[in-house]
PDB file of C-alpha atoms and ligand atoms in Angstrom:
ATOM      1  CA  MET A 777       4.747  -9.815 -45.029  1.00  0.00           C
ATOM      2  CA  LYS A 778       4.045  -8.831 -48.584  1.00  0.00           C
ATOM      3  CA  LEU A 779       4.382 -10.677 -51.867  1.00  0.00           C
ATOM      4  CA  VAL A 780       6.379  -8.475 -54.226  1.00  0.00           C
ATOM      5  CA  PHE A 781       7.341 -10.825 -57.043  1.00  0.00           C
ATOM      6  CA  ASP A 782       6.862 -14.269 -58.455  1.00  0.00           C
ATOM      7  CA  HIS A 783       8.349 -15.962 -61.479  1.00  0.00           C
ATOM      8  CA  ILE A 784       8.328 -19.410 -63.026  1.00  0.00           C
ATOM      9  CA  ASP A 785      12.146 -19.530 -62.829  1.00  0.00           C
ATOM     10  CA  PHE A 786      13.373 -19.650 -59.250  1.00  0.00           C
ATOM     11  CA  THR A 787      16.852 -18.449 -60.329  1.00  0.00           C
ATOM     12  CA  VAL A 788      15.242 -15.102 -61.189  1.00  0.00           C
ATOM     13  CA  VAL A 789      13.485 -14.981 -57.823  1.00  0.00           C
ATOM     14  CA  GLY A 790      16.715 -15.838 -56.076  1.00  0.00           C
ATOM     15  CA  HIS A 791      18.587 -13.159 -57.997  1.00  0.00           C
ATOM     16  CA  LEU A 792      16.032 -10.542 -56.934  1.00  0.00           C
ATOM     17  CA  GLN A 793      16.223 -11.697 -53.330  1.00  0.00           C
ATOM     18  CA  GLY A 794      19.977 -11.023 -53.528  1.00  0.00           C
ATOM     19  CA  LEU A 795      19.270  -7.506 -54.814  1.00  0.00           C
ATOM     20  CA  LEU A 796      16.835  -6.808 -51.987  1.00  0.00           C
ATOM     21  CA  GLU A 797      19.209  -8.116 -49.358  1.00  0.00           C
ATOM     22  CA  ALA A 798      21.996  -5.966 -50.757  1.00  0.00           C
ATOM     23  CA  ALA A 799      19.672  -3.015 -50.148  1.00  0.00           C
ATOM     24  CA  GLY A 800      19.002  -4.131 -46.578  1.00  0.00           C
ATOM     25  CA  ILE A 801      15.492  -5.461 -47.262  1.00  0.00           C
ATOM     26  CA  ARG A 802      14.744  -8.739 -45.465  1.00  0.00           C
ATOM     27  CA  SER A 803      12.876 -11.236 -47.606  1.00  0.00           C
ATOM     28  CA  GLU A 804      12.118 -14.897 -48.061  1.00  0.00           C
ATOM     29  CA  ILE A 805      11.274 -17.183 -50.959  1.00  0.00           C
ATOM     30  CA  ARG A 806       8.199 -19.391 -50.797  1.00  0.00           C
ATOM     31  CA  ASN A 807       7.279 -22.297 -53.027  1.00  0.00           C
ATOM     32  CA  LEU A 808      10.941 -22.785 -53.831  1.00  0.00           C
ATOM     33  CA  ASN A 809      10.444 -26.460 -54.515  1.00  0.00           C
ATOM     34  CA  ALA A 810       6.964 -26.124 -55.982  1.00  0.00           C
ATOM     35  CA  SER A 811       8.021 -27.105 -59.456  1.00  0.00           C
ATOM     36  CA  SER A 812      10.247 -30.017 -58.492  1.00  0.00           C
ATOM     37  CA  ALA A 813       8.116 -32.197 -56.217  1.00  0.00           C
ATOM     38  CA  ALA A 814       9.222 -35.689 -57.230  1.00  0.00           C
ATOM     39  CA  GLY A 815       6.577 -37.669 -58.987  1.00  0.00           C
ATOM     40  CA  ALA A 816       3.791 -35.291 -58.011  1.00  0.00           C
ATOM     41  CA  VAL A 817       1.334 -33.930 -60.512  1.00  0.00           C
ATOM     42  CA  PRO A 818       0.929 -30.220 -59.826  1.00  0.00           C
ATOM     43  CA  VAL A 819      -2.564 -29.417 -58.622  1.00  0.00           C
ATOM     44  CA  ALA A 820      -2.193 -25.814 -59.633  1.00  0.00           C
ATOM     45  CA  GLN A 821       0.488 -23.714 -61.274  1.00  0.00           C
ATOM     46  CA  VAL A 822       2.564 -22.486 -58.330  1.00  0.00           C
ATOM     47  CA  TYR A 823       5.561 -20.275 -58.946  1.00  0.00           C
ATOM     48  CA  PRO A 824       8.348 -19.452 -56.534  1.00  0.00           C
ATOM     49  CA  GLU A 825       7.406 -16.264 -54.718  1.00  0.00           C
ATOM     50  CA  LEU A 826       9.496 -13.476 -53.198  1.00  0.00           C
ATOM     51  CA  TRP A 827       8.062 -12.022 -49.979  1.00  0.00           C
ATOM     52  CA  ILE A 828       9.373  -9.109 -47.965  1.00  0.00           C
ATOM     53  CA  LEU A 829       9.177  -9.356 -44.193  1.00  0.00           C
ATOM     54  CA  GLU A 830       8.643  -5.674 -43.474  1.00  0.00           C
ATOM     55  CA  ASN A 831       5.677  -4.053 -45.205  1.00  0.00           C
ATOM     56  CA  ARG A 832       7.360  -0.628 -44.963  1.00  0.00           C
ATOM     57  CA  ASP A 833      10.002  -1.882 -47.461  1.00  0.00           C
ATOM     58  CA  GLU A 834       7.400  -2.512 -50.113  1.00  0.00           C
ATOM     59  CA  ALA A 835       7.902   0.669 -52.150  1.00  0.00           C
ATOM     60  CA  ARG A 836      11.675   0.281 -52.167  1.00  0.00           C
ATOM     61  CA  ALA A 837      11.476  -3.402 -53.012  1.00  0.00           C
ATOM     62  CA  LYS A 838       9.121  -2.756 -55.906  1.00  0.00           C
ATOM     63  CA  ALA A 839      11.349   0.030 -57.156  1.00  0.00           C
ATOM     64  CA  LEU A 840      14.361  -2.291 -57.128  1.00  0.00           C
ATOM     65  CA  ILE A 841      12.424  -5.051 -58.919  1.00  0.00           C
ATOM     66  CA  GLN A 842      11.130  -2.587 -61.546  1.00  0.00           C
ATOM     67  CA  ALA A 843      14.614  -1.289 -62.133  1.00  0.00           C
ATOM     68  CA  TYR A 844      15.880  -4.856 -62.570  1.00  0.00           C
ATOM     69  CA  ARG A 845      13.086  -5.666 -65.020  1.00  0.00           C
ATOM     70  CA  ASP A 846      13.695  -2.496 -67.015  1.00  0.00           C
ATOM     71  CA  GLU A 847      17.396  -3.319 -67.158  1.00  0.00           C
ATOM     72  CA  ALA A 848      16.709  -6.895 -68.202  1.00  0.00           C
ATOM     73  CA  ALA A 849      14.311  -5.734 -70.893  1.00  0.00           C
ATOM     74  CA  ALA A 850      16.824  -3.228 -72.234  1.00  0.00           C
ATOM     75  CA  ALA A 851      19.882  -5.457 -72.069  1.00  0.00           C
ATOM     76  CA  PRO A 852      20.866  -7.649 -74.987  1.00  0.00           C
ATOM     77  CA  VAL A 853      20.010 -11.209 -74.016  1.00  0.00           C
ATOM     78  CA  GLY A 854      22.494 -13.769 -75.094  1.00  0.00           C
ATOM     79  CA  PRO A 855      21.812 -17.475 -75.418  1.00  0.00           C
ATOM     80  CA  ASP A 856      21.709 -19.688 -72.391  1.00  0.00           C
ATOM     81  CA  TRP A 857      25.234 -20.735 -71.451  1.00  0.00           C
ATOM     82  CA  THR A 858      26.887 -23.482 -69.477  1.00  0.00           C
ATOM     83  CA  CYS A 859      29.091 -22.555 -66.540  1.00  0.00           C
ATOM     84  CA  PRO A 860      32.699 -23.588 -67.259  1.00  0.00           C
ATOM     85  CA  SER A 861      33.298 -23.982 -63.535  1.00  0.00           C
ATOM     86  CA  CYS A 862      30.391 -26.079 -62.217  1.00  0.00           C
ATOM     87  CA  GLY A 863      28.668 -27.133 -65.411  1.00  0.00           C
ATOM     88  CA  GLU A 864      25.350 -25.527 -64.464  1.00  0.00           C
ATOM     89  CA  LYS A 865      23.089 -24.290 -67.291  1.00  0.00           C
ATOM     90  CA  VAL A 866      22.647 -20.544 -66.847  1.00  0.00           C
ATOM     91  CA  ASP A 867      19.880 -18.407 -68.351  1.00  0.00           C
ATOM     92  CA  GLY A 868      21.118 -15.911 -70.983  1.00  0.00           C
ATOM     93  CA  VAL A 869      19.930 -12.917 -68.953  1.00  0.00           C
ATOM     94  CA  PHE A 870      22.598 -13.569 -66.323  1.00  0.00           C
ATOM     95  CA  SER A 871      26.198 -12.504 -66.665  1.00  0.00           C
ATOM     96  CA  SER A 872      27.392 -14.770 -63.880  1.00  0.00           C
ATOM     97  CA  CYS A 873      26.604 -18.262 -62.714  1.00  0.00           C
ATOM     98  CA  TRP A 874      23.714 -18.316 -60.247  1.00  0.00           C
ATOM     99  CA  ASN A 875      25.156 -21.431 -58.685  1.00  0.00           C
ATOM    100  CA  CYS A 876      28.810 -20.623 -58.110  1.00  0.00           C
ATOM    101  CA  GLY A 877      29.219 -16.996 -59.165  1.00  0.00           C
ATOM    102  CA  THR A 878      31.632 -17.602 -62.039  1.00  0.00           C
ATOM    103  CA  ALA A 879      31.401 -14.808 -64.599  1.00  0.00           C
ATOM    104  CA  ILE A 880      30.161 -15.604 -68.097  1.00  0.00           C
ATOM    105  CA  PRO A 881      33.039 -16.516 -70.434  1.00  0.00           C
ATOM    106  CA  ALA A 882      33.997 -13.365 -72.433  1.00  0.00           C
ATOM    107  CA  ALA A 883      33.358 -15.153 -75.707  1.00  0.00           C
ATOM    108  CA  LEU A 884      29.695 -15.564 -74.772  1.00  0.00           C
ATOM    109  CA  ASP A 885      29.041 -12.216 -73.191  1.00  0.00           C
ATOM    110  CA  PRO A 886      26.915 -10.078 -75.534  1.00  0.00           C
ATOM    111  CA  GLY A 887      28.330  -6.998 -73.792  1.00  0.00           C
ATOM    112  CA  PRO A 888      26.793  -3.517 -73.671  1.00  0.00           C
ATOM    113  CA  ALA A 889      24.398  -2.632 -76.425  1.00  0.00           C
TER     114      ALA A 889
HETATM  115 ZN1   ZN B1507      28.856 -22.248 -61.891  1.00  0.00          ZN
END
């Protein structure tokens, strides 16, 4: 097991897990509910974490994550948007709803730079 990524926003961690799984890298997310414990005062700042199960996948996983971050940094980031299908609030870096997969409405998509 190796920790390869953590982020305050679990939707980003979940997105990266999807990328790793698409590449055949087995992974799991820890602390998924760390930020939403009902009524609890957080003892420490704990972010959702993405762990890979096989240490030999580490280099590939980190390359995929780096590529994602480079792409995210280079892409125009639109404002957060609300999914027309399920009503979920979606971060501007995503071009489809993390919850139901609906694509961003064309009017909101900042498109290629
Ligand atoms: Zn949706």
